Amino acid sequence: MATDIKDTVHAVEAAAVMGLLPARPRLLALGEPTHREDTLLDLRNELFRQLVEQEGYRTIAIESDCLAGLAVDDYVTSGTGTLGEVVERGISHGWGASAANRELVRWMRAYNVRAANDGRPTSERLRFAGFDGPLEITHAASPRQALTALHGYLAARVDADLLPCTADTLDRLLGADDRWTDPAAMMDPSQSTGQSAEAGQLRLLADDLVALLDAQTPHLITADPPDAWDRARLYGRTATGLLRYHHWMADTSPARMTQLAGVRDQMMAHNLLAIAERGPALVHAHNSHLQRAKSSMRMGGRPLEWWGAGALVSARLGEEYAFVATALGTILHQGVDTPPPDTVEGLLYALPEDRCVIDAPRLATALGDTPPAPRVSPWFGYAPLDPAHLAASDGIVFVKDVPRDR
């Protein structure tokens, strides 16, 4: 068995990852089993640099607020703002403080400056995208930004008689933003405004605005640069997704948390499919969002299961979607010690390499009909690999030890 496992091991480089795949996928997703570890993000940065330079990927999408990320994209493509400002404002979940995320954005801007100086066409520039909704663990954003931006875009370009409402009507129905963002609503559905009469009217209006955007596509795609129409579609997806999320925030049924998890990943999937339309993209997020297998977790003592973004996108794109999970051995500063030898991580930890790329389907075959034992994490912030999911991954990036961040 040990010999077979060693035969699945490759260096951590773009060529090794691409060698696991039948062809270059439109979306190449790299997962991580825990957040906020710059060691893993530094590895992501290096691998993504190689994939950009050697394989022609031109968009990098991360698990961050899709609307806030527009500021980062503006900086990367045209230098709007300053690096510190856009990283702090444009990368959500507090991850703008990460030195590795800052370095990724700095490198993307420098790449585009070099491309412009070399006279390469605009199509060669790098793009940045957040593909998460404007959501946090404790609350969800007001739909105001997305709804008013979509309404403003349409009001400037189509006959006013076609609009389902005025901007004033939207403003009145939205009310104060803190009605939508109250963190108490996450634990107490009665504190949510998501099933109020106003929220119901806003869902209908959002649907009508998105339908109008779709109906006017032939005119709109010629009236402005493509980016303007793409952003309007993003506003539409985000508005309808947020209103649906707030609806379930106010729900009192046993399905509430499952629905919330599912709506979030649906929003992610819709954003990824839109990103894929404009060309090959690299994606980074938690393994649970990107895997093909059903996602699961326990919350409030209850097991939750839902189809994550990777599963939804893979169902649509087939081999045009690829998923490489990241696994790790230890995070000693979080109490994650040497993995038991009968787990996937334990078998990989016994290899001499500090980091390597593993052919996951071949590893699953080498392990035979008796899969390794599941690893149990002593820390809630780290999710071990599920050995039952090995064959559904295209590869694994294994990192033996994750030291405390610099």
Short mmCIF file of N, CA and C in Angstrom, two decimals, residues 227-363:
data_model
loop_
_atom_site.label_atom_id
_atom_site.label_comp_id
_atom_site.label_asym_id
_atom_site.label_seq_id
_atom_site.Cartn_x
_atom_site.Cartn_y
_atom_site.Cartn_z
N ASP A 227 -18.77 45.11 -19.15
CA ASP A 227 -18.66 45.10 -17.69
C ASP A 227 -19.89 45.71 -17.02
N ALA A 228 -20.49 46.72 -17.64
CA ALA A 228 -21.65 47.38 -17.03
C ALA A 228 -22.83 46.41 -16.95
N TRP A 229 -23.07 45.67 -18.02
CA TRP A 229 -24.16 44.69 -18.02
C TRP A 229 -23.85 43.55 -17.06
N ASP A 230 -22.59 43.10 -17.03
CA ASP A 230 -22.20 42.04 -16.09
C ASP A 230 -22.48 42.46 -14.65
N ARG A 231 -22.14 43.71 -14.33
CA ARG A 231 -22.36 44.19 -12.97
C ARG A 231 -23.85 44.30 -12.66
N ALA A 232 -24.64 44.71 -13.62
CA ALA A 232 -26.08 44.78 -13.41
C ALA A 232 -26.65 43.39 -13.11
N ARG A 233 -26.18 42.39 -13.83
CA ARG A 233 -26.61 41.01 -13.55
C ARG A 233 -26.18 40.59 -12.15
N LEU A 234 -24.98 40.99 -11.74
CA LEU A 234 -24.51 40.68 -10.39
C LEU A 234 -25.43 41.33 -9.35
N TYR A 235 -25.80 42.60 -9.59
CA TYR A 235 -26.73 43.27 -8.66
C TYR A 235 -28.05 42.51 -8.59
N GLY A 236 -28.53 42.05 -9.72
CA GLY A 236 -29.79 41.32 -9.74
C GLY A 236 -29.71 40.00 -8.97
N ARG A 237 -28.64 39.23 -9.23
CA ARG A 237 -28.47 37.96 -8.52
C ARG A 237 -28.36 38.19 -7.02
N THR A 238 -27.64 39.24 -6.65
CA THR A 238 -27.41 39.51 -5.23
C THR A 238 -28.68 39.98 -4.54
N ALA A 239 -29.44 40.83 -5.21
CA ALA A 239 -30.69 41.32 -4.62
C ALA A 239 -31.67 40.18 -4.37
N THR A 240 -31.88 39.34 -5.37
CA THR A 240 -32.83 38.25 -5.20
C THR A 240 -32.31 37.22 -4.18
N GLY A 241 -31.00 36.97 -4.20
CA GLY A 241 -30.43 36.03 -3.24
C GLY A 241 -30.53 36.53 -1.82
N LEU A 242 -30.22 37.81 -1.60
CA LEU A 242 -30.30 38.37 -0.26
C LEU A 242 -31.74 38.36 0.26
N LEU A 243 -32.68 38.71 -0.58
CA LEU A 243 -34.07 38.72 -0.14
C LEU A 243 -34.55 37.31 0.20
N ARG A 244 -34.09 36.34 -0.56
CA ARG A 244 -34.43 34.95 -0.24
C ARG A 244 -33.77 34.53 1.09
N TYR A 245 -32.52 34.95 1.28
CA TYR A 245 -31.81 34.62 2.53
C TYR A 245 -32.52 35.25 3.73
N HIS A 246 -32.90 36.51 3.60
CA HIS A 246 -33.62 37.17 4.70
C HIS A 246 -34.98 36.50 4.96
N HIS A 247 -35.63 36.02 3.91
CA HIS A 247 -36.89 35.30 4.09
C HIS A 247 -36.69 34.11 5.03
N TRP A 248 -35.62 33.35 4.79
CA TRP A 248 -35.37 32.17 5.62
C TRP A 248 -34.82 32.55 6.99
N MET A 249 -34.21 33.73 7.11
CA MET A 249 -33.81 34.20 8.44
C MET A 249 -35.04 34.33 9.36
N ALA A 250 -36.16 34.69 8.77
CA ALA A 250 -37.39 34.90 9.56
C ALA A 250 -38.20 33.62 9.74
N ASP A 251 -37.74 32.53 9.17
CA ASP A 251 -38.49 31.28 9.22
C ASP A 251 -38.33 30.61 10.58
N THR A 252 -39.34 29.88 11.00
CA THR A 252 -39.30 29.19 12.30
C THR A 252 -39.35 27.68 12.16
N SER A 253 -39.28 27.17 10.94
CA SER A 253 -39.39 25.72 10.74
C SER A 253 -38.05 25.04 11.03
N PRO A 254 -38.05 23.70 11.20
CA PRO A 254 -36.79 22.97 11.41
C PRO A 254 -35.83 23.07 10.23
N ALA A 255 -36.33 23.45 9.06
CA ALA A 255 -35.49 23.54 7.86
C ALA A 255 -34.71 24.85 7.77
N ARG A 256 -34.91 25.75 8.73
CA ARG A 256 -34.37 27.11 8.62
C ARG A 256 -32.87 27.14 8.32
N MET A 257 -32.05 26.50 9.14
CA MET A 257 -30.60 26.60 8.98
C MET A 257 -30.13 25.89 7.71
N THR A 258 -30.78 24.78 7.37
CA THR A 258 -30.43 24.10 6.12
C THR A 258 -30.72 25.00 4.93
N GLN A 259 -31.86 25.69 4.97
CA GLN A 259 -32.21 26.59 3.89
C GLN A 259 -31.21 27.74 3.80
N LEU A 260 -30.81 28.30 4.94
CA LEU A 260 -29.85 29.41 4.92
C LEU A 260 -28.52 28.97 4.31
N ALA A 261 -28.04 27.80 4.72
CA ALA A 261 -26.79 27.30 4.15
C ALA A 261 -26.93 27.06 2.65
N GLY A 262 -28.06 26.51 2.25
CA GLY A 262 -28.28 26.23 0.84
C GLY A 262 -28.39 27.49 0.00
N VAL A 263 -29.10 28.50 0.50
CA VAL A 263 -29.24 29.76 -0.25
C VAL A 263 -27.88 30.42 -0.44
N ARG A 264 -27.06 30.42 0.62
CA ARG A 264 -25.73 31.02 0.49
C ARG A 264 -24.94 30.33 -0.61
N ASP A 265 -24.92 29.00 -0.62
CA ASP A 265 -24.14 28.30 -1.64
C ASP A 265 -24.75 28.44 -3.02
N GLN A 266 -26.07 28.58 -3.11
CA GLN A 266 -26.68 28.88 -4.41
C GLN A 266 -26.18 30.22 -4.93
N MET A 267 -26.11 31.21 -4.06
CA MET A 267 -25.59 32.52 -4.48
C MET A 267 -24.15 32.38 -4.97
N MET A 268 -23.35 31.61 -4.25
CA MET A 268 -21.98 31.37 -4.68
C MET A 268 -21.94 30.70 -6.06
N ALA A 269 -22.77 29.67 -6.23
CA ALA A 269 -22.77 28.93 -7.49
C ALA A 269 -23.17 29.82 -8.66
N HIS A 270 -24.20 30.64 -8.48
CA HIS A 270 -24.64 31.53 -9.55
C HIS A 270 -23.53 32.52 -9.92
N ASN A 271 -22.81 33.01 -8.91
CA ASN A 271 -21.69 33.91 -9.20
C ASN A 271 -20.57 33.20 -9.95
N LEU A 272 -20.27 31.97 -9.55
CA LEU A 272 -19.21 31.22 -10.23
C LEU A 272 -19.58 30.92 -11.68
N LEU A 273 -20.82 30.57 -11.93
CA LEU A 273 -21.24 30.30 -13.31
C LEU A 273 -21.14 31.56 -14.17
N ALA A 274 -21.47 32.72 -13.58
CA ALA A 274 -21.34 33.97 -14.32
C ALA A 274 -19.87 34.29 -14.59
N ILE A 275 -19.01 34.05 -13.60
CA ILE A 275 -17.57 34.27 -13.79
C ILE A 275 -17.03 33.36 -14.89
N ALA A 276 -17.50 32.11 -14.92
CA ALA A 276 -17.04 31.16 -15.93
C ALA A 276 -17.41 31.60 -17.34
N GLU A 277 -18.47 32.36 -17.48
CA GLU A 277 -18.89 32.83 -18.81
C GLU A 277 -17.83 33.70 -19.46
N ARG A 278 -17.05 34.43 -18.67
CA ARG A 278 -16.08 35.35 -19.28
C ARG A 278 -14.71 34.73 -19.47
N GLY A 279 -14.53 33.46 -19.11
CA GLY A 279 -13.27 32.79 -19.39
C GLY A 279 -12.75 32.00 -18.22
N PRO A 280 -11.60 31.33 -18.39
CA PRO A 280 -11.05 30.45 -17.35
C PRO A 280 -10.76 31.20 -16.06
N ALA A 281 -11.17 30.61 -14.94
CA ALA A 281 -11.03 31.28 -13.64
C ALA A 281 -10.51 30.30 -12.60
N LEU A 282 -9.75 30.85 -11.66
CA LEU A 282 -9.27 30.13 -10.49
C LEU A 282 -10.13 30.52 -9.30
N VAL A 283 -10.47 29.56 -8.47
CA VAL A 283 -11.42 29.77 -7.38
C VAL A 283 -10.78 29.28 -6.08
N HIS A 284 -10.98 30.04 -5.00
CA HIS A 284 -10.47 29.62 -3.70
C HIS A 284 -11.52 29.85 -2.63
N ALA A 285 -11.77 28.82 -1.82
CA ALA A 285 -12.74 28.90 -0.74
C ALA A 285 -12.55 27.68 0.15
N HIS A 286 -13.39 27.56 1.16
CA HIS A 286 -13.34 26.39 2.02
C HIS A 286 -13.71 25.14 1.21
N ASN A 287 -13.06 24.03 1.55
CA ASN A 287 -13.37 22.76 0.88
C ASN A 287 -14.87 22.49 0.85
N SER A 288 -15.57 22.79 1.94
CA SER A 288 -16.99 22.44 2.03
C SER A 288 -17.84 23.18 1.01
N HIS A 289 -17.40 24.34 0.57
CA HIS A 289 -18.14 25.07 -0.46
C HIS A 289 -17.84 24.54 -1.86
N LEU A 290 -16.66 23.95 -2.06
CA LEU A 290 -16.21 23.63 -3.41
C LEU A 290 -16.29 22.16 -3.76
N GLN A 291 -16.47 21.29 -2.78
CA GLN A 291 -16.49 19.85 -3.05
C GLN A 291 -17.71 19.45 -3.87
N ARG A 292 -17.59 18.30 -4.55
CA ARG A 292 -18.71 17.79 -5.34
C ARG A 292 -19.72 17.04 -4.47
N ALA A 293 -19.26 16.47 -3.37
CA ALA A 293 -20.15 15.74 -2.48
C ALA A 293 -21.03 16.71 -1.70
N LYS A 294 -22.08 16.19 -1.13
CA LYS A 294 -22.99 17.01 -0.33
C LYS A 294 -22.24 17.55 0.88
N SER A 295 -22.51 18.81 1.23
CA SER A 295 -21.87 19.43 2.38
C SER A 295 -22.68 19.14 3.64
N SER A 296 -21.99 19.12 4.78
CA SER A 296 -22.69 18.85 6.03
C SER A 296 -21.97 19.54 7.18
N MET A 297 -22.70 19.81 8.24
CA MET A 297 -22.14 20.37 9.46
C MET A 297 -23.17 20.21 10.57
N ARG A 298 -22.73 20.45 11.79
CA ARG A 298 -23.66 20.47 12.92
C ARG A 298 -23.77 21.89 13.42
N MET A 299 -24.99 22.32 13.66
CA MET A 299 -25.20 23.67 14.18
C MET A 299 -26.33 23.61 15.20
N GLY A 300 -26.05 24.11 16.39
CA GLY A 300 -27.05 24.04 17.45
C GLY A 300 -27.43 22.62 17.80
N GLY A 301 -26.47 21.69 17.64
CA GLY A 301 -26.73 20.29 17.95
C GLY A 301 -27.47 19.54 16.87
N ARG A 302 -27.81 20.20 15.77
CA ARG A 302 -28.56 19.56 14.69
C ARG A 302 -27.66 19.33 13.48
N PRO A 303 -27.76 18.16 12.84
CA PRO A 303 -26.99 17.94 11.60
C PRO A 303 -27.65 18.66 10.43
N LEU A 304 -26.85 19.31 9.62
CA LEU A 304 -27.35 19.98 8.42
C LEU A 304 -26.68 19.37 7.20
N GLU A 305 -27.42 19.22 6.13
CA GLU A 305 -26.88 18.75 4.85
C GLU A 305 -27.46 19.59 3.72
N TRP A 306 -26.62 19.98 2.77
CA TRP A 306 -27.07 20.75 1.63
C TRP A 306 -26.06 20.60 0.50
N TRP A 307 -26.47 20.94 -0.71
CA TRP A 307 -25.57 20.91 -1.85
C TRP A 307 -24.81 22.22 -1.92
N GLY A 308 -23.49 22.14 -1.86
CA GLY A 308 -22.65 23.32 -1.88
C GLY A 308 -22.44 23.86 -3.29
N ALA A 309 -21.75 24.98 -3.37
CA ALA A 309 -21.54 25.65 -4.66
C ALA A 309 -20.80 24.75 -5.64
N GLY A 310 -19.78 24.03 -5.18
CA GLY A 310 -19.02 23.16 -6.07
C GLY A 310 -19.88 22.07 -6.66
N ALA A 311 -20.74 21.47 -5.83
CA ALA A 311 -21.63 20.43 -6.33
C ALA A 311 -22.60 20.99 -7.37
N LEU A 312 -23.13 22.18 -7.12
CA LEU A 312 -24.07 22.80 -8.06
C LEU A 312 -23.39 23.17 -9.37
N VAL A 313 -22.20 23.73 -9.28
CA VAL A 313 -21.47 24.13 -10.49
C VAL A 313 -21.02 22.90 -11.27
N SER A 314 -20.53 21.89 -10.56
CA SER A 314 -20.08 20.67 -11.23
C SER A 314 -21.22 20.00 -11.99
N ALA A 315 -22.43 20.04 -11.42
CA ALA A 315 -23.59 19.46 -12.10
C ALA A 315 -23.88 20.16 -13.42
N ARG A 316 -23.54 21.44 -13.50
CA ARG A 316 -23.77 22.22 -14.72
C ARG A 316 -22.61 22.14 -15.70
N LEU A 317 -21.39 22.16 -15.19
CA LEU A 317 -20.22 22.28 -16.07
C LEU A 317 -19.52 20.96 -16.37
N GLY A 318 -19.79 19.92 -15.60
CA GLY A 318 -19.12 18.64 -15.84
C GLY A 318 -17.61 18.77 -15.71
N GLU A 319 -16.87 18.30 -16.72
CA GLU A 319 -15.41 18.33 -16.68
C GLU A 319 -14.84 19.73 -16.81
N GLU A 320 -15.69 20.71 -17.07
CA GLU A 320 -15.22 22.10 -17.10
C GLU A 320 -15.03 22.64 -15.69
N TYR A 321 -15.40 21.85 -14.68
CA TYR A 321 -15.17 22.20 -13.29
C TYR A 321 -14.23 21.18 -12.68
N ALA A 322 -13.19 21.66 -12.00
CA ALA A 322 -12.26 20.77 -11.31
C ALA A 322 -12.10 21.24 -9.88
N PHE A 323 -11.95 20.27 -8.97
CA PHE A 323 -11.81 20.59 -7.55
C PHE A 323 -10.61 19.88 -6.96
N VAL A 324 -9.73 20.69 -6.38
CA VAL A 324 -8.56 20.17 -5.66
C VAL A 324 -8.71 20.60 -4.20
N ALA A 325 -8.81 19.65 -3.31
CA ALA A 325 -8.94 19.93 -1.88
C ALA A 325 -7.56 20.19 -1.28
N THR A 326 -7.53 20.93 -0.20
CA THR A 326 -6.30 21.02 0.60
C THR A 326 -6.52 20.25 1.90
N ALA A 327 -5.54 19.46 2.27
CA ALA A 327 -5.54 18.73 3.54
C ALA A 327 -4.28 19.10 4.30
N LEU A 328 -4.28 18.90 5.61
CA LEU A 328 -3.10 19.26 6.39
C LEU A 328 -2.90 18.28 7.54
N GLY A 329 -1.66 18.31 8.03
CA GLY A 329 -1.32 17.44 9.14
C GLY A 329 -1.58 18.08 10.48
N THR A 330 -0.81 19.13 10.82
CA THR A 330 -0.96 19.74 12.13
C THR A 330 -1.18 21.25 12.03
N ILE A 331 -1.92 21.78 13.00
CA ILE A 331 -1.99 23.22 13.29
C ILE A 331 -1.79 23.30 14.80
N LEU A 332 -0.56 23.20 15.23
CA LEU A 332 -0.29 23.04 16.67
C LEU A 332 -0.82 24.21 17.49
N HIS A 333 -0.78 25.42 16.92
CA HIS A 333 -1.25 26.58 17.68
C HIS A 333 -2.77 26.60 17.85
N GLN A 334 -3.47 25.67 17.17
CA GLN A 334 -4.92 25.53 17.37
C GLN A 334 -5.26 24.18 18.01
N GLY A 335 -4.25 23.48 18.48
CA GLY A 335 -4.50 22.20 19.14
C GLY A 335 -4.71 21.03 18.20
N VAL A 336 -4.42 21.21 16.91
CA VAL A 336 -4.56 20.11 15.95
C VAL A 336 -3.21 19.42 15.85
N ASP A 337 -3.09 18.26 16.48
CA ASP A 337 -1.81 17.56 16.60
C ASP A 337 -1.65 16.54 15.47
N THR A 338 -0.56 15.78 15.54
CA THR A 338 -0.25 14.78 14.51
C THR A 338 -1.46 13.88 14.26
N PRO A 339 -1.84 13.72 12.99
CA PRO A 339 -3.05 12.93 12.70
C PRO A 339 -2.83 11.45 13.00
N PRO A 340 -3.88 10.75 13.43
CA PRO A 340 -3.78 9.31 13.63
C PRO A 340 -3.36 8.61 12.34
N PRO A 341 -2.52 7.57 12.44
CA PRO A 341 -1.97 6.94 11.22
C PRO A 341 -3.00 6.25 10.35
N ASP A 342 -4.19 5.95 10.89
CA ASP A 342 -5.20 5.25 10.08
C ASP A 342 -6.16 6.20 9.37
N THR A 343 -5.86 7.51 9.39
CA THR A 343 -6.67 8.49 8.66
C THR A 343 -5.97 8.85 7.35
N VAL A 344 -6.70 9.51 6.43
CA VAL A 344 -6.06 9.97 5.20
C VAL A 344 -4.90 10.89 5.52
N GLU A 345 -5.14 11.85 6.42
CA GLU A 345 -4.08 12.79 6.77
C GLU A 345 -2.91 12.06 7.43
N GLY A 346 -3.18 11.03 8.21
CA GLY A 346 -2.11 10.27 8.83
C GLY A 346 -1.26 9.53 7.82
N LEU A 347 -1.90 8.93 6.82
CA LEU A 347 -1.15 8.25 5.76
C LEU A 347 -0.27 9.23 4.99
N LEU A 348 -0.81 10.42 4.70
CA LEU A 348 -0.04 11.42 3.96
C LEU A 348 1.05 12.03 4.84
N TYR A 349 0.79 12.12 6.13
CA TYR A 349 1.78 12.69 7.06
C TYR A 349 3.02 11.82 7.13
N ALA A 350 2.88 10.54 6.87
CA ALA A 350 4.02 9.62 6.91
C ALA A 350 4.93 9.75 5.69
N LEU A 351 4.48 10.45 4.67
CA LEU A 351 5.32 10.68 3.48
C LEU A 351 6.45 11.65 3.84
N PRO A 352 7.57 11.60 3.13
CA PRO A 352 8.69 12.49 3.46
C PRO A 352 8.47 13.94 3.05
N GLU A 353 7.56 14.20 2.13
CA GLU A 353 7.36 15.55 1.61
C GLU A 353 6.66 16.44 2.63
N ASP A 354 7.11 17.69 2.74
CA ASP A 354 6.43 18.66 3.59
C ASP A 354 5.14 19.15 2.96
N ARG A 355 5.11 19.16 1.64
CA ARG A 355 3.90 19.51 0.91
C ARG A 355 3.95 18.80 -0.44
N CYS A 356 2.81 18.41 -0.92
CA CYS A 356 2.78 17.66 -2.18
C CYS A 356 1.38 17.72 -2.77
N VAL A 357 1.28 17.36 -4.05
CA VAL A 357 0.00 17.21 -4.75
C VAL A 357 -0.27 15.72 -4.88
N ILE A 358 -1.47 15.31 -4.53
CA ILE A 358 -1.87 13.90 -4.55
C ILE A 358 -2.94 13.68 -5.60
N ASP A 359 -2.79 12.61 -6.36
CA ASP A 359 -3.83 12.18 -7.30
C ASP A 359 -4.92 11.50 -6.46
N ALA A 360 -6.00 12.22 -6.17
CA ALA A 360 -7.01 11.73 -5.22
C ALA A 360 -7.72 10.46 -5.71
N PRO A 361 -8.19 10.39 -6.96
CA PRO A 361 -8.84 9.15 -7.39
C PRO A 361 -7.90 7.94 -7.34
N ARG A 362 -6.63 8.13 -7.71
CA ARG A 362 -5.67 7.02 -7.62
C ARG A 362 -5.42 6.63 -6.17
N LEU A 363 -5.38 7.60 -5.29
CA LEU A 363 -5.21 7.29 -3.88
C LEU A 363 -6.39 6.48 -3.37
#
